[in-house]
């Protein structure tokens, strides 16, 4: 049930205005969720040295490196293959086929370079392979003419409402020893993710002097062991902005845009920072926390037109990815997502988004199904309330980056917060059919099969039941 604001909250509204009121109300929410008793040592994560095995340059002259793939169209029948050749452009050809010894098909991509301050990139290749068969294993090779390297991927099943599919989730990864533990933990999880939903903050190159872009190269080699074999669906975070006018770098997101291509045009987007894809039984919308999102901006107009296109009889699950969380009970990045929440939350409720995944806060948190759409500053309805048409909000910015964990939580724990813990880890979202999906979060300190937090999701469109009693 809704509660009226306290007199203290009303005073805050009158004195400090809407923003301060929101701060008071959110912190005044009663304790209801669970804060994990697990306490991880509160130390900064240490970055792996440049000579670490995980950053090893592949053998051979001009050998392709930093190989990664992502979805290449809207429906999952295309793949974008990206890689870097260090010495010369070489060939932008991708050879591919259904058999490892018979790569009968080829596709030609494009190559380019970029400069950032005193750094010049290698030769960056992007090639889109189209008209692939669904639910099929393909082998592919890059580096034609020099040091050929071979990889493989599996296309998703054809889009359909009851198609089972498993997604992995990581955010704020970086390249520390803890980052390596997170990626290893994900790779060894017995419930194998088939596609990675990555919620932003990739290399953390901007934490080095002059945004050292060599750290973009090391990160690309570090993640190749996963990203070359399964699509990573990219979301831009604040550490991808790379806006440094003091050294003459005034083009935001330059390294990210050059290195990580996405199929944004396929969903009618005008920018690679917000776009959508369909994969198996899921419709995935990627939003940009650090691009303009106010009324009449391109992102606003795109999302306004995009949500009505989602056909839940075709893609039963509606998933949103962003970087900055809207609901957060840590004393880090608190309320940073509030203005975006005010703009878009009514749409999320109207169109029954199932789950929103975010990063940014270097910890883990899962919310109850709540909304705060009624709040308009003067109506006193300023508490988030249970709302079975609203998404579950999950913050998973705990990939392992060098900045360490966010351990300072608001007390008491807000009612909207179902579970929270300051620990590094990854998650799995396992769609079973149109009505049910199983979600689990795995912290690095546990065995590969251990679930530190989990819940069964009931689909908001097909079976909108109250899941709070099903939460573990």
XYZ file of C-alpha atoms in Angstrom:
472
model
C 0.000 0.000 0.000
C 1.088 3.602 -0.534
C 2.119 5.582 2.500
C 1.906 9.299 2.923
C 5.188 11.167 3.264
C 6.368 12.020 6.774
C 6.334 15.606 7.985
C 10.112 15.645 7.635
C 9.779 14.625 4.017
C 7.181 17.319 3.403
C 9.481 19.889 4.921
C 12.249 18.709 2.668
C 9.992 19.099 -0.354
C 9.163 22.672 0.562
C 12.712 23.647 1.406
C 14.887 21.772 -1.036
C 12.595 20.928 -3.943
C 12.037 17.771 -5.890
C 15.546 16.377 -5.990
C 16.137 16.660 -2.270
C 12.682 15.246 -1.626
C 13.502 12.179 -3.607
C 16.670 11.700 -1.594
C 14.767 11.935 1.708
C 11.976 9.625 0.635
C 14.196 6.953 -0.844
C 16.403 6.822 2.245
C 13.360 6.816 4.557
C 11.928 3.622 3.104
C 11.459 0.852 5.655
C 13.758 -2.145 5.947
C 12.344 -5.198 4.164
C 14.891 -6.853 1.870
C 17.953 -8.935 2.593
C 21.500 -7.645 2.879
C 23.947 -10.507 2.548
C 26.031 -11.336 5.594
C 28.918 -12.179 3.289
C 31.702 -9.598 3.599
C 34.432 -9.551 1.010
C 37.765 -7.933 1.869
C 37.414 -4.263 0.965
C 40.549 -3.744 -1.113
C 41.040 -2.150 -4.477
C 41.331 -4.671 -7.265
C 44.813 -4.930 -8.763
C 45.188 -4.683 -12.521
C 47.003 -7.535 -14.195
C 50.467 -6.535 -15.513
C 50.901 -6.082 -19.231
C 52.967 -9.262 -19.510
C 50.147 -11.440 -18.125
C 49.265 -14.554 -20.103
C 45.724 -13.297 -20.659
C 47.104 -10.354 -22.668
C 49.389 -12.495 -24.820
C 49.772 -11.422 -28.446
C 49.021 -14.337 -30.804
C 51.901 -15.875 -32.725
C 52.632 -15.014 -36.328
C 53.249 -11.933 -38.397
C 50.264 -9.587 -38.402
C 48.200 -12.208 -36.580
C 44.599 -11.100 -35.900
C 43.936 -10.243 -32.271
C 41.116 -8.869 -30.099
C 38.645 -10.970 -32.071
C 35.049 -10.495 -30.966
C 31.566 -10.984 -32.351
C 28.150 -9.487 -31.801
C 24.741 -9.834 -33.403
C 24.743 -8.378 -36.893
C 21.073 -7.745 -37.630
C 17.770 -7.433 -35.798
C 16.665 -11.085 -35.857
C 19.871 -13.051 -35.187
C 20.710 -14.392 -38.654
C 23.826 -12.221 -39.015
C 27.033 -11.746 -37.033
C 29.498 -8.853 -36.925
C 33.072 -10.165 -36.699
C 35.679 -7.657 -35.498
C 39.443 -7.940 -35.075
C 42.693 -5.967 -35.152
C 45.828 -6.544 -37.214
C 48.840 -4.799 -35.661
C 51.412 -4.467 -38.458
C 49.530 -3.770 -41.686
C 45.930 -3.856 -42.896
C 46.141 -7.345 -44.326
C 42.898 -8.902 -45.517
C 39.413 -7.958 -44.267
C 38.067 -11.263 -45.521
C 36.265 -13.701 -43.215
C 36.145 -17.324 -44.335
C 33.337 -19.365 -42.802
C 31.402 -22.580 -43.119
C 29.617 -25.383 -41.311
C 32.695 -27.644 -41.165
C 36.067 -26.866 -39.668
C 37.958 -28.145 -42.716
C 35.618 -26.722 -45.317
C 35.168 -22.940 -45.032
C 33.277 -22.609 -48.293
C 31.891 -19.090 -47.812
C 33.486 -15.682 -47.444
C 32.484 -12.139 -46.561
C 34.531 -8.990 -46.932
C 34.605 -6.271 -44.309
C 36.176 -2.847 -43.938
C 39.298 -1.671 -42.143
C 40.188 1.626 -40.495
C 42.414 3.178 -37.799
C 41.986 5.966 -35.283
C 44.291 8.239 -33.306
C 43.870 9.226 -29.681
C 46.383 11.755 -28.318
C 49.794 10.081 -28.842
C 48.358 6.651 -29.659
C 47.568 5.211 -33.094
C 45.462 2.084 -33.201
C 46.162 -1.055 -35.130
C 44.100 -1.817 -38.203
C 40.537 -2.448 -37.009
C 38.393 -4.742 -39.151
C 34.610 -5.169 -39.044
C 32.819 -7.682 -41.255
C 29.139 -8.640 -41.207
C 28.253 -12.225 -42.147
C 24.624 -12.397 -43.275
C 21.956 -14.981 -44.123
C 23.152 -17.553 -41.626
C 21.038 -20.549 -40.701
C 19.464 -20.427 -37.263
C 20.593 -22.740 -34.480
C 23.734 -23.764 -36.362
C 27.446 -24.032 -35.580
C 29.733 -22.052 -37.878
C 33.511 -22.018 -38.036
C 35.249 -18.857 -39.196
C 38.793 -17.736 -39.909
C 40.443 -14.307 -40.066
C 43.972 -13.277 -41.014
C 43.874 -14.481 -44.613
C 47.299 -14.183 -46.226
C 49.300 -13.994 -43.005
C 48.632 -15.822 -39.736
C 45.225 -17.451 -40.130
C 43.280 -17.921 -36.897
C 40.091 -19.970 -36.598
C 37.137 -19.659 -34.195
C 33.508 -20.753 -34.090
C 30.076 -19.527 -32.998
C 26.526 -20.841 -32.799
C 23.617 -18.861 -34.180
C 20.487 -18.561 -32.030
C 17.282 -20.474 -32.715
C 14.758 -18.722 -34.910
C 12.789 -16.079 -33.026
C 9.740 -17.520 -31.253
C 7.792 -17.017 -28.016
C 8.688 -20.345 -26.353
C 12.291 -20.716 -27.489
C 14.570 -21.527 -24.537
C 17.784 -19.524 -24.397
C 20.456 -18.665 -21.822
C 22.091 -15.253 -21.419
C 25.144 -14.379 -19.375
C 25.499 -11.008 -17.650
C 28.581 -9.035 -16.652
C 29.172 -5.339 -16.076
C 32.079 -3.034 -15.229
C 34.653 -5.699 -16.004
C 38.024 -3.985 -16.389
C 41.224 -6.020 -16.465
C 42.196 -6.752 -12.890
C 42.920 -10.095 -11.287
C 39.305 -10.015 -10.086
C 38.159 -9.395 -13.693
C 39.951 -12.573 -14.680
C 38.245 -14.487 -11.876
C 34.839 -13.203 -13.015
C 35.361 -14.198 -16.641
C 36.754 -17.596 -15.628
C 33.823 -18.136 -13.262
C 31.417 -17.331 -16.092
C 33.178 -19.674 -18.525
C 33.051 -22.556 -16.041
C 29.433 -22.063 -14.960
C 27.560 -25.310 -15.456
C 24.594 -23.335 -16.876
C 26.345 -22.101 -19.981
C 25.455 -18.655 -21.242
C 25.101 -18.570 -25.024
C 25.205 -14.786 -25.390
C 26.696 -12.180 -23.085
C 24.629 -9.122 -22.161
C 27.316 -6.630 -21.179
C 26.016 -3.577 -19.295
C 28.890 -1.175 -19.863
C 32.363 -0.097 -18.678
C 34.741 -2.256 -20.655
C 38.492 -1.617 -20.461
C 38.803 1.242 -17.935
C 41.571 2.664 -20.146
C 40.499 6.117 -18.998
C 41.872 5.338 -15.522
C 45.394 5.468 -16.943
C 47.406 8.601 -17.820
C 46.074 10.235 -20.989
C 43.446 7.487 -21.285
C 46.129 5.036 -22.370
C 44.588 3.246 -25.350
C 47.067 0.402 -25.085
C 44.707 -0.782 -22.352
C 41.938 -1.060 -24.954
C 44.189 -3.496 -26.813
C 44.973 -5.570 -23.723
C 41.287 -5.721 -22.792
C 40.381 -6.884 -26.291
C 42.909 -9.709 -26.053
C 41.741 -10.566 -22.527
C 38.071 -10.978 -23.502
C 38.745 -12.709 -26.830
C 38.569 -16.128 -25.185
C 34.812 -15.583 -24.741
C 33.862 -12.773 -27.128
C 35.296 -14.551 -30.190
C 32.990 -17.532 -29.602
C 29.718 -16.030 -28.408
C 28.148 -12.642 -29.137
C 28.626 -9.919 -26.560
C 25.776 -7.402 -26.698
C 27.361 -4.045 -25.918
C 26.137 -1.196 -23.723
C 28.173 2.016 -23.410
C 29.107 3.130 -19.881
C 30.719 6.239 -18.457
C 34.221 4.772 -18.838
C 33.655 4.649 -22.594
C 33.111 8.425 -22.893
C 36.832 9.295 -23.226
C 36.171 13.034 -23.516
C 39.493 14.720 -22.648
C 39.654 18.264 -24.042
C 42.801 19.051 -22.049
C 44.751 16.728 -24.358
C 42.773 17.668 -27.453
C 40.317 14.745 -27.412
C 36.864 16.243 -27.840
C 35.006 13.423 -29.619
C 33.151 11.396 -26.989
C 33.284 7.592 -27.154
C 35.978 7.592 -29.863
C 37.820 4.349 -28.941
C 34.567 2.512 -28.166
C 32.864 3.556 -31.417
C 35.853 2.524 -33.489
C 36.349 -0.850 -31.835
C 32.837 -2.113 -31.002
C 30.269 -2.022 -33.765
C 26.617 -2.899 -33.157
C 23.633 -3.346 -35.551
C 21.894 -0.132 -34.521
C 20.590 0.775 -37.983
C 18.643 -2.496 -38.141
C 16.303 -1.191 -35.422
C 15.932 2.278 -36.916
C 18.330 3.896 -34.447
C 20.501 6.809 -35.520
C 23.228 6.034 -32.983
C 25.206 2.962 -31.876
C 24.516 3.825 -28.236
C 20.834 2.856 -28.287
C 19.395 0.025 -30.347
C 17.452 -3.230 -30.107
C 17.791 -6.858 -31.168
C 15.618 -9.949 -31.119
C 17.302 -13.136 -29.972
C 15.405 -16.393 -29.520
C 12.401 -15.454 -27.331
C 13.830 -12.159 -26.050
C 13.504 -8.602 -27.262
C 16.511 -6.699 -25.948
C 16.621 -2.913 -25.821
C 19.937 -1.170 -25.144
C 19.764 2.401 -23.814
C 22.438 5.070 -23.401
C 22.753 6.615 -19.952
C 25.335 9.126 -21.220
C 23.663 10.339 -24.390
C 20.828 12.864 -24.437
C 17.547 11.214 -23.464
C 15.215 14.120 -22.686
C 12.007 14.789 -24.525
C 12.361 15.142 -28.316
C 15.978 13.953 -28.326
C 16.808 11.221 -30.864
C 17.012 8.557 -28.139
C 13.646 9.586 -26.680
C 11.936 9.594 -30.074
C 13.461 6.232 -30.968
C 12.362 4.538 -27.730
C 8.903 6.076 -27.989
C 8.514 4.456 -31.405
C 10.360 1.250 -30.505
C 8.376 -0.040 -27.532
C 5.057 -0.339 -29.404
C 6.843 -2.530 -31.983
C 7.556 -5.271 -29.455
C 5.284 -8.203 -30.278
C 5.076 -10.370 -27.161
C 3.474 -13.143 -29.202
C 6.775 -13.339 -31.088
C 9.349 -12.335 -28.440
C 7.756 -13.010 -25.079
C 10.547 -11.557 -22.894
C 11.313 -7.830 -22.871
C 14.756 -7.024 -21.440
C 16.367 -3.584 -21.118
C 20.083 -2.910 -20.707
C 21.545 0.375 -19.468
C 24.549 1.451 -17.476
C 23.362 3.757 -14.695
C 20.763 2.086 -12.414
C 17.466 3.749 -11.576
C 16.977 2.054 -8.213
C 20.095 1.835 -6.075
C 20.543 1.620 -2.293
C 24.317 2.068 -2.224
C 25.940 5.391 -1.365
C 27.683 5.390 -4.730
C 26.229 6.981 -7.865
C 23.063 7.491 -5.850
C 20.228 9.064 -7.881
C 22.382 9.442 -11.006
C 19.761 7.622 -13.045
C 16.842 9.573 -11.593
C 16.186 11.932 -14.507
C 16.168 9.060 -16.983
C 13.831 7.137 -14.680
C 11.420 10.063 -14.626
C 11.416 10.172 -18.432
C 11.079 6.474 -19.244
C 9.693 4.550 -16.261
C 6.022 5.075 -17.247
C 6.805 3.431 -20.589
C 8.497 0.483 -18.889
C 5.388 -0.090 -16.788
C 2.985 0.423 -19.687
C 4.794 -2.076 -21.912
C 5.496 -4.525 -19.061
C 9.280 -4.745 -19.267
C 10.320 -7.966 -17.500
C 13.746 -7.001 -16.225
C 16.228 -4.107 -16.411
C 19.938 -4.851 -16.045
C 22.376 -2.061 -15.164
C 25.953 -1.642 -13.970
C 27.874 1.422 -12.739
C 27.566 0.650 -9.011
C 30.343 -1.841 -8.247
C 28.205 -4.250 -6.286
C 25.145 -6.438 -6.696
C 21.499 -5.609 -6.028
C 18.102 -6.979 -7.061
C 14.880 -5.051 -6.570
C 11.285 -6.044 -6.036
C 8.801 -5.109 -8.750
C 8.181 -1.470 -7.911
C 7.519 1.832 -9.647
C 7.481 5.485 -8.713
C 5.502 6.859 -11.626
C 2.885 8.549 -9.455
C 5.365 10.980 -7.905
C 5.089 14.482 -9.377
C 6.665 16.589 -6.594
C 3.464 18.064 -5.172
C 1.106 15.078 -4.882
C 2.838 13.549 -1.793
C 2.863 10.105 -3.443
C 6.613 10.023 -3.257
C 7.395 6.421 -2.324
C 8.194 3.601 -4.727
C 5.288 1.179 -4.483
C 4.770 -2.496 -5.412
C 3.772 -2.680 -9.067
C 3.332 -6.005 -10.813
C 3.510 -4.331 -14.225
C 6.968 -2.956 -13.440
C 10.327 -4.601 -14.138
C 12.718 -6.149 -11.656
C 15.808 -3.914 -11.555
C 19.126 -5.728 -11.224
C 22.453 -3.968 -10.730
C 25.415 -6.101 -11.720
C 28.311 -3.631 -11.915
C 30.561 -6.079 -10.082
C 32.727 -7.506 -12.839
C 36.014 -6.827 -11.039
C 37.486 -3.523 -12.225
C 40.392 -1.832 -10.450
C 38.197 0.700 -8.639
C 37.050 -2.022 -6.256
C 33.692 -2.737 -4.661
C 30.989 -0.367 -3.469
C 30.562 -1.427 0.155
C 28.777 1.549 1.716
C 25.033 0.813 1.707
C 22.148 2.985 2.812
C 20.592 1.956 6.119
C 18.008 0.749 6.693
C 17.711 -1.249 3.504
C 14.908 0.217 1.367
C 11.744 -1.786 0.906
C 12.238 -1.930 -2.848
C 15.609 -3.681 -2.417
C 15.132 -7.468 -2.331
C 18.775 -8.537 -2.074
C 22.142 -6.790 -2.090
C 25.763 -7.763 -1.595
C 29.149 -6.163 -2.229
C 30.978 -8.902 -4.103
C 32.340 -9.529 -7.586
C 30.477 -11.931 -9.860
C 28.341 -12.636 -12.922
C 24.738 -13.673 -13.576
C 22.752 -16.064 -15.770
C 19.270 -15.368 -17.174
C 17.853 -18.656 -18.433
C 14.621 -18.365 -20.438
C 12.616 -21.591 -20.266
C 9.501 -20.688 -22.254
C 7.083 -17.785 -22.653
C 6.023 -17.830 -19.010
C 9.115 -18.706 -16.968
C 12.775 -17.765 -16.742
C 15.301 -18.671 -14.078
C 17.796 -16.083 -12.885
C 20.892 -16.656 -10.744
C 23.809 -14.521 -9.559
C 27.156 -16.188 -8.897
C 29.816 -14.518 -6.782
C 33.446 -15.287 -7.542
C 34.219 -16.590 -4.054
C 31.905 -19.610 -4.410
C 32.062 -22.845 -6.361
C 30.925 -22.684 -9.959
C 27.501 -24.189 -9.245
C 26.710 -22.029 -6.192
C 23.987 -19.389 -6.547
C 24.337 -16.520 -4.103
C 20.993 -15.054 -5.231
C 18.281 -16.426 -7.495
C 14.645 -16.134 -8.460
C 12.072 -17.495 -10.872
C 10.742 -14.817 -13.201
C 7.115 -14.933 -14.252
C 6.653 -13.193 -17.572
C 4.870 -9.838 -17.220
C 2.820 -10.308 -20.374
C 1.994 -14.023 -20.331
C 1.909 -14.835 -16.613
C 2.033 -11.659 -14.502
C 2.084 -13.324 -11.075
C 3.623 -11.879 -7.946
C 7.090 -13.413 -7.666
C 8.241 -11.860 -4.375
C 7.468 -15.052 -2.481
C 9.437 -17.013 -5.088
C 12.601 -14.979 -4.506
C 15.424 -16.754 -2.702
